[in-house]
Amino acid sequence: MRIKHFISRKTSLPSYLSSDQEIQTKPAVSTSKASLRAGLFRKRTKRSYENNLAGYIFISPWLIGFLLLTLWPIAQSFYLSFTQYSLLNDPTWIGVNNYSEIFLKDQVFRKSMVVTFTYVLFSVPLKLFFSLMIAILLNKSLKGMNLYRTAIYFPSLIGTSVAVAVLWRNMFSLDGYINHVLGWFGIHGVGWIANPHTSLWTLILLNTWQFGSTMIIFLAGLKQIPQDLYESASVDGAGRFGKFIHITLPMLSPVMFFNLVLEIIGSFQMFTQAFIITEGGPINSTYMYALYLFEKAFKYYQMGYASALAWILLAIIAILTGINFFVSRYWVFYESDGRGSK
Amino acid sequence: MMGSSRLKLSRFSYHLLLIVVSLIMLYPVFWWLGASLKKNSEMRLPTLWPQTPMWENFTKGWSFSAQYTFGHFFTNTLMMEFWSVIGSVLTSAIVAYGFARLNFRFRGIWFSILIMTMMLPGQVTIIPQYILYHTFGLVNSYIPLILPHFFGGAPFFVFLLVQFIRGIPRELDEAAKIDGASVYSIFARIIFPLLKPSLVTVAIFTFIWSWDNFFGQLLYLSSIDKYTVGLALRMFVDQFDIQWGQLLAMSLISILPSALLFFLAQKHLVEGIQTTGLKG
């Protein structure tokens, strides 16, 4: 419910939720007599049978896909996580063995957890910070603004491609371009990718470079802040910084929250760059969780074990998202309900 | 007068700041353009442009694999893209119409589920999906990469189109209904044509996202004759003695379709994202 609330708020388009409630509360209004309710229900059913049918026909492509490629796989992967399975023979039930092995013995799991959490911890705030700052910079009506916006967005357009991963791999190698530029300043660079202390940072930098799409969402949020708020703040003598703290940030907090949730979820699943640029190395310093899971499942064909890894990932993402939603009460400001910060 | 000149100055410095930011952002791309024409020995020099541009990087890179040229990989990828885009555009519009205009039981619940699947990590479903496709002998075919697009495209697209349809005045539907049109013909004759601008957004993002869906391609395509451009590049990287100039030249070509589409429909896209305020 909160998600929906939050999305309809964000878009400030007719709230989906409200039109929904209308439909659902109708039978509830005619409460007192059960018979009346039943009669009403039957009538409603008859009248809306065609509507129901048409509705389900229209959503059937999604519904079939959801049942076949999402719901059923989720259930099956949960089952598989308690089995040993290699695709060749039938899965054998081994209880919680996969999980206990992962949590108690698996050193690679621990390493990939540390790597992934480090990656998320740094790349998400960096990305949000840059995208917010640049969005504020771009939120001005100047000539040529479209051009700047396109230029800054462009890296995000191509950023997740194999091509850019290849580019990165070349630029940050020992005798790559970056080290030569550093050489001008008298800095002797290392092989950024071959060095276990720096390799993860090349990936974080690559992710930060692609702040374009979060920036566009911030920009959309900024455009929706009513100008009269700023005007009345000026009348009250607020400075530029004061306006930013007391108007821009609170008004933008729903968008910030949205970006934060999606970026965290996305960053946990980073795969292509780690696969192409660093191949998880050196000495597992960039062995991202998604990469580990992929290799367990499709290189070693330990599909039960990999399913357990997948469920742990799901649990982590769910818990973090839950915490996010919970904490959001204290800092995300929704105009209508007056809750949230200042 | 003081004020206006100060304003001009600040506007000038504003432009300067934006130009600097844009250049920093695009610098790797500029370097890339030059590097694609460099010799291996020149690669590490910080010069943007090589002394003698090696145009043969493009021709040699194009046929780096003895068996197939990049033309083959491009054809594969574009074929896959064609069906993905068709599926996405058609079914996302149909599903979105159902959610936006029709009242049916549990609509709210289904819609919530749809929104929630946007946040579901793909790793949870990928193994059983693979097993499913494996059971039907569809691994090493394009079906696992194309089929999902025929199930409403990405949930994000449905959401985007639902928002768009809600902005279309209901009077249009009502008028058609009075004329005796069914919901199906209202969709086909009225709503679908009006959706065109957002469907362009859907088509372009489907194209770019499937192009970059390296994970899926890596998983489902195993024989070289079926390789996509992304997989071909990866094969190139895996070579023992990498010809970086050729590799970067081919990488550059591989982003051309997405980049071209983006620039052709740029205005469209940004507006499309802004109306929903959602991720692009």
XYZ file of C-alpha atoms in Angstrom:
622
model
C 0.000 0.000 0.000
C 2.763 2.365 0.872
C 4.432 1.728 -2.414
C 1.322 2.635 -4.242
C 0.748 5.662 -2.128
C 4.231 6.706 -2.753
C 4.117 6.227 -6.468
C 0.875 8.053 -6.919
C 2.233 10.873 -4.775
C 5.367 11.020 -6.761
C 3.708 11.365 -10.044
C 1.014 13.730 -8.821
C -1.279 12.217 -11.368
C -4.729 10.971 -10.435
C -4.117 8.584 -7.607
C -4.704 5.019 -8.529
C -5.400 4.171 -4.942
C -8.323 6.516 -4.567
C -10.216 5.230 -7.582
C -9.589 1.765 -6.269
C -11.042 2.430 -2.900
C -14.224 3.616 -4.466
C -14.795 0.263 -6.032
C -13.864 -1.717 -3.024
C -15.863 0.218 -0.473
C -19.122 0.083 -2.364
C -20.291 -3.281 -1.080
C -18.972 -2.454 2.369
C -21.325 0.535 2.612
C -24.421 -1.638 2.427
C -23.316 -3.487 5.487
C -26.115 -4.068 7.917
C -28.129 -6.852 6.288
C -26.320 -9.876 5.039
C -29.070 -10.746 2.585
C -29.032 -7.314 1.097
C -25.327 -7.498 0.774
C -25.511 -10.885 -0.891
C -28.179 -9.651 -3.300
C -26.171 -6.620 -4.119
C -23.156 -8.727 -4.612
C -24.923 -11.057 -6.989
C -26.268 -8.145 -8.993
C -22.896 -6.552 -9.063
C -21.346 -9.788 -10.175
C -23.809 -10.169 -12.999
C -23.404 -6.619 -14.105
C -19.676 -6.711 -13.869
C -19.170 -10.178 -15.271
C -18.406 -8.756 -18.663
C -16.181 -6.135 -17.126
C -14.317 -8.768 -15.188
C -13.889 -10.896 -18.263
C -12.684 -7.998 -20.369
C -10.355 -6.847 -17.619
C -8.768 -10.230 -17.256
C -8.484 -10.669 -21.005
C -6.598 -7.413 -21.227
C -4.222 -8.116 -18.374
C -3.795 -11.779 -19.327
C -0.448 -11.339 -21.108
C 1.061 -9.934 -17.948
C -0.823 -12.316 -15.672
C 0.301 -15.421 -17.567
C 3.850 -14.152 -17.641
C 3.718 -13.375 -13.955
C 2.440 -16.822 -13.005
C 4.722 -18.683 -15.386
C 7.948 -16.718 -15.209
C 7.784 -15.076 -11.788
C 5.506 -16.712 -9.250
C 6.187 -20.323 -10.156
C 9.964 -19.782 -10.409
C 9.975 -18.038 -7.021
C 8.247 -20.995 -5.418
C 10.480 -23.451 -7.210
C 13.677 -21.659 -6.320
C 12.577 -21.658 -2.690
C 12.115 -25.408 -2.888
C 15.408 -25.900 -4.734
C 17.261 -23.977 -2.058
C 16.677 -26.964 0.236
C 17.974 -29.457 -2.287
C 21.039 -30.573 -4.096
C 20.461 -30.226 -7.801
C 22.694 -30.228 -10.831
C 20.198 -30.185 -13.719
C 21.243 -33.727 -14.671
C 19.499 -35.735 -11.986
C 16.461 -35.020 -9.833
C 16.801 -32.650 -6.905
C 17.511 -34.396 -3.592
C 16.179 -32.884 -0.400
C 18.957 -31.936 2.009
C 17.078 -29.666 4.397
C 18.852 -26.525 5.489
C 22.282 -27.867 4.568
C 22.804 -25.297 1.825
C 22.057 -22.460 4.182
C 24.184 -23.779 7.026
C 27.062 -24.364 4.637
C 26.738 -20.831 3.276
C 26.564 -19.147 6.641
C 29.017 -21.292 8.545
C 31.653 -22.430 6.096
C 31.561 -20.592 2.818
C 34.475 -18.129 2.801
C 33.742 -17.009 -0.753
C 30.219 -16.089 0.296
C 31.600 -13.890 3.053
C 34.053 -12.268 0.712
C 31.414 -11.548 -1.917
C 29.113 -10.133 0.772
C 31.810 -7.729 1.930
C 32.572 -6.742 -1.656
C 28.935 -6.223 -2.555
C 28.105 -4.253 0.571
C 31.143 -2.043 0.060
C 30.093 -1.443 -3.500
C 26.532 -0.548 -2.521
C 27.612 1.543 0.452
C 29.802 3.785 -1.668
C 28.283 3.832 -5.108
C 24.689 4.544 -4.061
C 25.367 7.672 -1.960
C 27.902 8.945 -4.497
C 25.455 8.504 -7.318
C 22.596 10.136 -5.431
C 24.780 13.034 -4.378
C 26.029 13.782 -7.877
C 22.677 13.313 -9.513
C 21.008 15.691 -7.044
C 23.684 18.356 -7.386
C 23.704 18.242 -11.168
C 19.907 18.145 -11.301
C 19.795 21.354 -9.261
C 22.357 22.843 -11.596
C 20.270 21.883 -14.615
C 16.980 23.061 -13.158
C 17.143 26.508 -14.647
C 15.752 27.889 -17.825
C 18.764 28.762 -19.874
C 19.440 28.488 -23.560
C 21.015 25.196 -24.505
C 19.906 23.449 -21.341
C 18.644 20.522 -23.396
C 22.088 20.053 -24.839
C 23.744 19.911 -21.423
C 21.091 17.548 -20.155
C 21.682 15.214 -23.076
C 25.450 15.359 -22.686
C 25.265 14.506 -19.006
C 22.665 11.812 -19.526
C 24.547 10.150 -22.353
C 26.949 8.043 -20.211
C 23.948 6.483 -18.483
C 22.477 5.517 -21.799
C 25.472 3.459 -22.795
C 26.892 2.746 -19.352
C 25.654 -0.775 -18.739
C 26.749 -2.053 -22.141
C 29.578 -4.471 -22.711
C 31.186 -1.781 -24.843
C 31.666 0.617 -21.953
C 32.942 -2.200 -19.758
C 35.561 -2.826 -22.415
C 36.416 0.868 -22.493
C 36.810 0.943 -18.730
C 38.994 -2.090 -18.718
C 41.340 -0.402 -21.134
C 41.378 3.030 -19.525
C 42.166 1.798 -16.039
C 44.782 -0.775 -16.920
C 48.401 -0.325 -15.858
C 49.520 1.394 -19.031
C 46.061 2.756 -19.684
C 45.001 6.275 -20.307
C 44.194 7.202 -16.693
C 47.727 6.556 -15.502
C 49.128 8.742 -18.208
C 46.970 11.636 -17.189
C 48.012 11.060 -13.581
C 51.594 11.041 -14.799
C 51.241 14.719 -15.739
C 50.714 15.459 -12.061
C 53.661 13.331 -11.060
C 51.510 10.536 -9.731
C 52.628 7.036 -10.512
C 49.402 5.156 -10.954
C 48.918 1.509 -10.257
C 47.201 -1.032 -12.443
C 43.825 0.029 -11.144
C 42.112 -3.141 -12.233
C 44.891 -5.552 -11.393
C 45.330 -4.147 -7.899
C 42.969 -5.682 -5.322
C 42.868 -2.441 -3.351
C 41.655 -0.315 -6.218
C 39.769 -2.647 -8.537
C 36.455 -2.271 -6.748
C 36.808 1.483 -6.938
C 36.998 1.429 -10.713
C 33.598 -0.278 -10.654
C 32.210 2.217 -8.145
C 33.457 5.052 -10.306
C 31.853 3.516 -13.376
C 28.535 3.256 -11.584
C 28.780 6.811 -10.321
C 29.518 8.062 -13.822
C 26.084 6.819 -14.836
C 24.049 9.036 -12.581
C 22.000 10.322 -15.529
C 18.738 8.498 -15.011
C 18.520 9.243 -11.298
C 19.337 12.821 -12.209
C 16.417 12.993 -14.618
C 14.084 11.755 -11.908
C 15.394 14.424 -9.549
C 14.926 16.979 -12.283
C 11.307 15.912 -12.707
C 10.854 16.215 -8.938
C 12.409 19.668 -8.864
C 10.109 20.870 -11.617
C 7.113 19.903 -9.491
C 8.033 22.059 -6.512
C 5.647 25.035 -6.559
C 7.534 28.265 -7.173
C 5.449 30.242 -4.703
C 7.072 28.320 -1.866
C 10.386 29.869 -2.816
C 8.817 33.258 -3.280
C 7.233 33.305 0.140
C 10.492 32.061 1.641
C 12.262 34.992 -0.002
C 9.730 37.332 1.551
C 10.547 35.777 4.912
C 14.191 36.524 4.241
C 15.469 33.028 3.569
C 18.781 32.770 1.785
C 19.676 30.392 -0.990
C 21.003 27.788 1.415
C 18.014 28.115 3.727
C 15.660 27.573 0.810
C 17.570 24.495 -0.198
C 17.413 23.009 3.306
C 13.839 23.981 4.145
C 12.095 23.738 0.803
C 14.039 21.812 -1.820
C 15.173 18.911 0.342
C 11.838 18.186 2.061
C 9.866 18.606 -1.162
C 12.288 16.355 -2.958
C 12.437 13.712 -0.257
C 9.855 11.365 -1.858
C 11.902 11.329 -5.051
C 15.082 10.902 -3.048
C 13.509 7.966 -1.265
C 12.393 6.408 -4.516
C 15.852 6.736 -6.041
C 17.477 5.380 -2.909
C 15.303 2.262 -2.841
C 15.787 1.490 -6.528
C 19.500 2.229 -6.546
C 20.140 -0.071 -3.603
C 18.186 -2.871 -5.231
C 19.935 -2.323 -8.558
C 23.429 -2.096 -7.110
C 23.100 -5.382 -5.289
C 22.580 -7.069 -8.639
C 25.495 -5.560 -10.532
C 26.879 -8.175 -12.887
C 28.069 -7.195 -16.371
C 30.820 -4.799 -15.327
C 32.297 -7.158 -12.764
C 32.138 -9.958 -15.297
C 33.814 -8.103 -18.159
C 36.148 -5.631 -16.486
C 37.581 -7.516 -13.544
C 36.129 -11.016 -13.842
C 35.684 -10.936 -10.072
C 39.384 -10.607 -9.449
C 42.050 -9.931 -8.504
C 41.877 -12.316 -5.558
C 38.110 -11.970 -5.467
C 38.300 -8.263 -4.667
C 35.430 -7.582 -7.056
C 33.621 -10.857 -6.698
C 30.158 -9.346 -6.646
C 27.358 -11.412 -5.203
C 25.527 -11.718 -8.528
C 28.708 -12.996 -10.126
C 29.208 -15.598 -7.415
C 25.618 -16.731 -7.784
C 25.956 -16.955 -11.547
C 29.093 -19.080 -11.353
C 27.636 -21.390 -8.708
C 24.537 -21.958 -10.808
C 25.799 -22.006 -14.354
C 29.474 -22.822 -14.135
C 29.466 -25.431 -11.381
C 25.804 -26.331 -11.812
C 25.147 -26.291 -8.073
C 21.631 -25.078 -8.617
C 20.295 -25.845 -5.160
C 23.147 -23.996 -3.545
C 22.746 -21.078 -5.935
C 19.021 -20.945 -5.198
C 19.827 -20.616 -1.512
C 22.190 -17.773 -2.427
C 19.386 -16.162 -4.409
C 16.992 -16.371 -1.476
C 19.569 -14.838 0.820
C 19.933 -11.997 -1.663
C 16.161 -11.588 -1.759
C 16.022 -11.545 2.038
C 18.760 -8.929 2.245
C 17.087 -6.734 -0.338
C 13.692 -7.163 1.320
C 15.061 -6.315 4.760
C 16.934 -3.272 3.480
C 13.886 -2.092 1.554
C 11.736 -2.667 4.635
C 14.132 -0.660 6.780
C 14.101 2.015 4.126
C 10.323 2.215 4.153
C 10.280 2.270 7.938
C 12.922 4.956 8.278
C 11.297 6.971 5.511
C 8.574 8.005 7.952
C 11.093 10.148 9.708
C 12.579 11.925 6.771
C 10.305 11.653 3.752
C 7.860 14.497 3.562
C 4.471 14.080 1.940
C 2.599 17.306 1.432
C -0.836 15.988 2.242
C -0.309 14.215 5.537
C 2.123 16.666 7.067
C 4.235 13.900 8.498
C 7.939 13.698 8.022
C 10.688 16.181 8.418
C 10.310 19.857 9.235
C 22.386 48.487 -15.114
C 24.729 47.048 -12.557
C 22.194 44.336 -11.927
C 21.876 43.266 -15.519
C 25.604 43.039 -16.110
C 25.969 40.988 -12.965
C 23.195 38.772 -14.198
C 24.991 38.373 -17.504
C 28.212 37.485 -15.770
C 26.531 34.884 -13.607
C 24.798 33.491 -16.642
C 28.140 33.276 -18.358
C 29.763 31.487 -15.432
C 26.745 29.239 -15.247
C 27.247 28.187 -18.845
C 30.932 27.736 -18.195
C 30.227 25.471 -15.242
C 27.773 23.397 -17.264
C 30.188 23.095 -20.154
C 32.912 21.887 -17.803
C 30.583 19.327 -16.228
C 29.435 18.114 -19.645
C 33.009 17.797 -20.866
C 34.035 15.797 -17.802
C 31.103 13.494 -18.355
C 31.775 13.045 -22.033
C 35.559 12.950 -21.870
C 35.808 9.159 -21.774
C 33.618 9.067 -24.865
C 35.817 11.552 -26.737
C 38.875 9.589 -25.784
C 37.145 6.466 -26.958
C 36.515 7.997 -30.392
C 40.200 8.713 -30.797
C 41.361 5.460 -29.259
C 39.342 3.446 -31.729
C 41.712 4.754 -34.402
C 44.932 4.201 -32.515
C 47.646 1.610 -32.781
C 48.195 -0.603 -29.749
C 51.404 1.272 -28.960
C 49.630 4.610 -29.079
C 46.806 3.505 -26.836
C 48.295 4.669 -23.583
C 49.252 8.113 -24.821
C 47.034 10.814 -23.405
C 46.512 12.357 -26.822
C 42.914 12.429 -27.909
C 43.604 11.883 -31.579
C 46.162 9.450 -33.048
C 48.944 10.706 -35.319
C 47.820 8.569 -38.183
C 44.259 7.335 -37.788
C 44.112 3.587 -38.303
C 40.856 3.262 -40.165
C 41.622 -0.393 -40.667
C 40.821 -0.899 -36.970
C 37.234 -0.831 -38.071
C 37.589 -3.161 -41.021
C 39.873 -5.599 -39.229
C 37.808 -5.531 -36.063
C 34.678 -6.114 -38.089
C 36.001 -9.531 -39.102
C 38.144 -10.363 -36.077
C 36.584 -13.772 -35.763
C 37.617 -16.096 -38.545
C 34.146 -17.586 -38.780
C 31.763 -14.671 -38.642
C 31.893 -10.944 -39.171
C 30.238 -8.431 -36.885
C 27.609 -8.165 -39.597
C 26.456 -11.605 -38.550
C 26.299 -10.637 -34.872
C 24.468 -7.434 -35.674
C 21.909 -9.342 -37.731
C 21.374 -11.740 -34.834
C 20.934 -8.956 -32.332
C 18.659 -6.899 -34.542
C 16.466 -9.907 -35.251
C 16.134 -10.513 -31.529
C 15.433 -6.830 -30.971
C 12.747 -6.746 -33.638
C 10.626 -9.383 -31.922
C 11.315 -8.032 -28.454
C 10.160 -4.562 -29.422
C 7.044 -5.856 -31.176
C 6.121 -7.945 -28.145
C 6.762 -5.189 -25.690
C 4.870 -2.493 -27.543
C 1.808 -4.619 -28.234
C 1.351 -6.352 -24.935
C 2.336 -3.511 -22.626
C -0.359 -1.360 -24.254
C -2.976 -4.087 -23.906
C -2.173 -4.750 -20.259
C -1.960 -1.071 -19.420
C -5.387 -0.454 -20.924
C -6.840 -3.172 -18.720
C -5.361 -1.679 -15.581
C -6.123 1.924 -16.464
C -9.664 1.738 -17.805
C -11.422 -1.467 -16.823
C -12.903 -2.336 -13.465
C -12.408 -5.921 -12.493
C -12.059 -7.812 -9.274
C -8.680 -7.702 -7.554
C -7.449 -5.085 -9.952
C -5.835 -3.192 -7.094
C -4.079 -6.276 -5.798
C -2.777 -7.277 -9.217
C -1.527 -3.796 -9.829
C 0.293 -3.751 -6.501
C 1.896 -7.053 -7.409
C 2.948 -5.649 -10.751
C 4.602 -2.703 -9.016
C 6.295 -5.022 -6.554
C 7.780 -7.189 -9.290
C 9.703 -4.111 -10.404
C 11.729 -4.477 -7.238
C 12.208 -8.234 -7.368
C 15.834 -9.238 -7.931
C 16.043 -11.346 -11.081
C 18.395 -13.829 -9.429
C 15.489 -15.360 -7.535
C 13.704 -16.426 -10.696
C 16.574 -17.016 -13.084
C 17.486 -20.567 -12.069
C 13.974 -22.052 -12.342
C 13.427 -20.083 -15.541
C 16.564 -21.604 -16.959
C 15.414 -25.055 -15.896
C 12.043 -24.416 -17.525
C 13.584 -23.372 -20.823
C 16.040 -26.231 -20.574
C 13.191 -28.713 -20.137
C 11.569 -27.477 -23.329
C 14.872 -27.539 -25.197
C 14.859 -23.787 -25.675
C 18.312 -23.070 -24.313
C 20.601 -21.792 -27.042
C 17.720 -20.134 -28.822
C 16.382 -16.590 -28.764
C 13.053 -17.643 -27.281
C 14.063 -17.102 -23.619
C 15.241 -13.624 -24.553
C 12.210 -12.685 -26.652
C 9.320 -14.409 -24.904
C 9.277 -12.285 -21.719
C 8.586 -9.231 -23.867
C 5.323 -10.774 -24.982
C 4.124 -10.859 -21.376
C 3.465 -7.167 -21.010
C 7.062 -6.082 -21.484
C 8.735 -4.755 -18.380
C 6.362 -3.877 -15.505
C 7.800 -0.414 -15.725
C 6.315 0.028 -19.198
C 2.870 -1.022 -18.031
C 3.132 1.466 -15.216
C 4.249 4.209 -17.590
C 1.393 3.538 -19.998
C -1.200 3.304 -17.220
C -0.201 6.791 -16.159
C -0.435 7.975 -19.741
C -3.870 6.435 -20.378
C -5.168 8.039 -17.188
C -4.323 11.374 -18.755
C -6.550 10.686 -21.769
C -10.030 12.207 -21.238
C -12.614 9.554 -20.471
C -15.165 11.421 -22.604
C -13.536 9.853 -25.641
C -14.285 6.368 -24.335
C -17.791 7.345 -23.263
C -18.654 8.807 -26.639
C -17.481 5.675 -28.394
C -19.421 3.525 -25.947
C -22.613 5.415 -26.739
C -21.957 4.696 -30.388
C -21.979 1.037 -29.415
C -18.269 0.317 -29.422
C -16.976 -2.497 -27.234
C -14.015 -2.088 -24.918
C -11.928 -3.968 -27.453
C -12.671 -1.598 -30.278
C -12.287 1.386 -27.963
C -8.816 0.130 -27.217
C -7.940 -0.624 -30.815
C -9.495 2.456 -32.416
C -9.101 5.166 -29.792
C -6.609 4.439 -27.044
C -3.920 2.544 -28.932
C -3.430 5.248 -31.582
C -3.308 7.917 -28.879
C -0.610 5.969 -27.056
C 1.819 6.361 -29.916
C 4.176 8.835 -28.223
C 4.599 6.684 -25.113
C 4.899 3.568 -27.196
C 7.911 5.133 -28.861
C 9.434 5.438 -25.394
C 8.579 1.813 -24.670
C 10.075 0.683 -27.964
C 13.321 2.560 -27.461
C 13.847 1.443 -23.904
C 13.023 -2.128 -24.827
C 15.607 -1.880 -27.552
C 18.324 -0.422 -25.331
C 17.629 -2.695 -22.394
C 17.575 -5.892 -24.434
C 20.720 -4.772 -26.210
C 22.382 -4.445 -22.816
C 20.838 -7.567 -21.320
C 24.217 -9.228 -21.308
C 23.365 -11.587 -18.475
C 20.458 -13.120 -20.357
C 22.409 -13.439 -23.580
C 25.356 -15.015 -21.785
C 23.054 -17.481 -20.124
C 20.925 -18.563 -23.034
C 23.108 -18.278 -26.129
C 25.978 -20.717 -26.263
C 26.896 -21.331 -29.886
C 28.877 -18.665 -31.671
C 26.617 -18.528 -34.698
C 23.830 -17.282 -32.396
C 25.985 -14.727 -30.580
C 24.798 -11.170 -30.111
C 27.044 -8.139 -30.426
C 27.601 -8.063 -26.659
C 28.704 -11.691 -26.570
C 30.940 -11.162 -29.578
C 32.675 -8.291 -27.785
C 33.197 -10.474 -24.774
C 34.736 -13.142 -27.000
C 37.015 -10.427 -28.369
C 38.131 -9.433 -24.845
C 38.906 -13.031 -24.016
C 41.507 -13.290 -26.726
C 45.088 -13.764 -25.655
C 46.604 -10.796 -27.410
C 43.927 -8.144 -27.461
C 44.022 -5.685 -30.328
C 42.651 -2.809 -28.283
C 42.187 -0.414 -31.180
C 40.026 -2.892 -33.050
C 38.163 -3.890 -29.932
C 37.378 -0.297 -29.010
C 36.342 0.404 -32.588
C 33.866 -2.459 -32.511
C 32.646 -1.445 -29.054
C 31.992 1.997 -30.432
C 29.983 0.585 -33.310
C 28.049 -1.587 -30.892
C 26.607 1.408 -29.076
C 25.677 3.211 -32.292
C 22.140 1.811 -32.652
C 21.169 2.750 -29.100
C 22.819 6.141 -29.346
C 21.195 6.908 -32.702
C 17.755 5.954 -31.462
C 18.268 8.039 -28.385
C 19.241 11.149 -30.297
C 16.438 10.767 -32.802
C 13.833 10.533 -30.084
C 15.599 12.420 -27.348
C 12.938 14.964 -26.548
C 10.356 12.276 -26.510
C 12.209 10.093 -24.076
C 13.003 12.659 -21.461
C 9.397 13.797 -21.453
C 8.240 10.219 -21.244
C 10.341 9.666 -18.160
C 9.373 12.960 -16.660
C 5.652 12.407 -16.908
C 5.977 9.340 -14.782
C 8.958 10.548 -12.827
C 10.311 7.076 -13.104
C 13.501 5.388 -13.940
C 14.905 5.326 -17.446
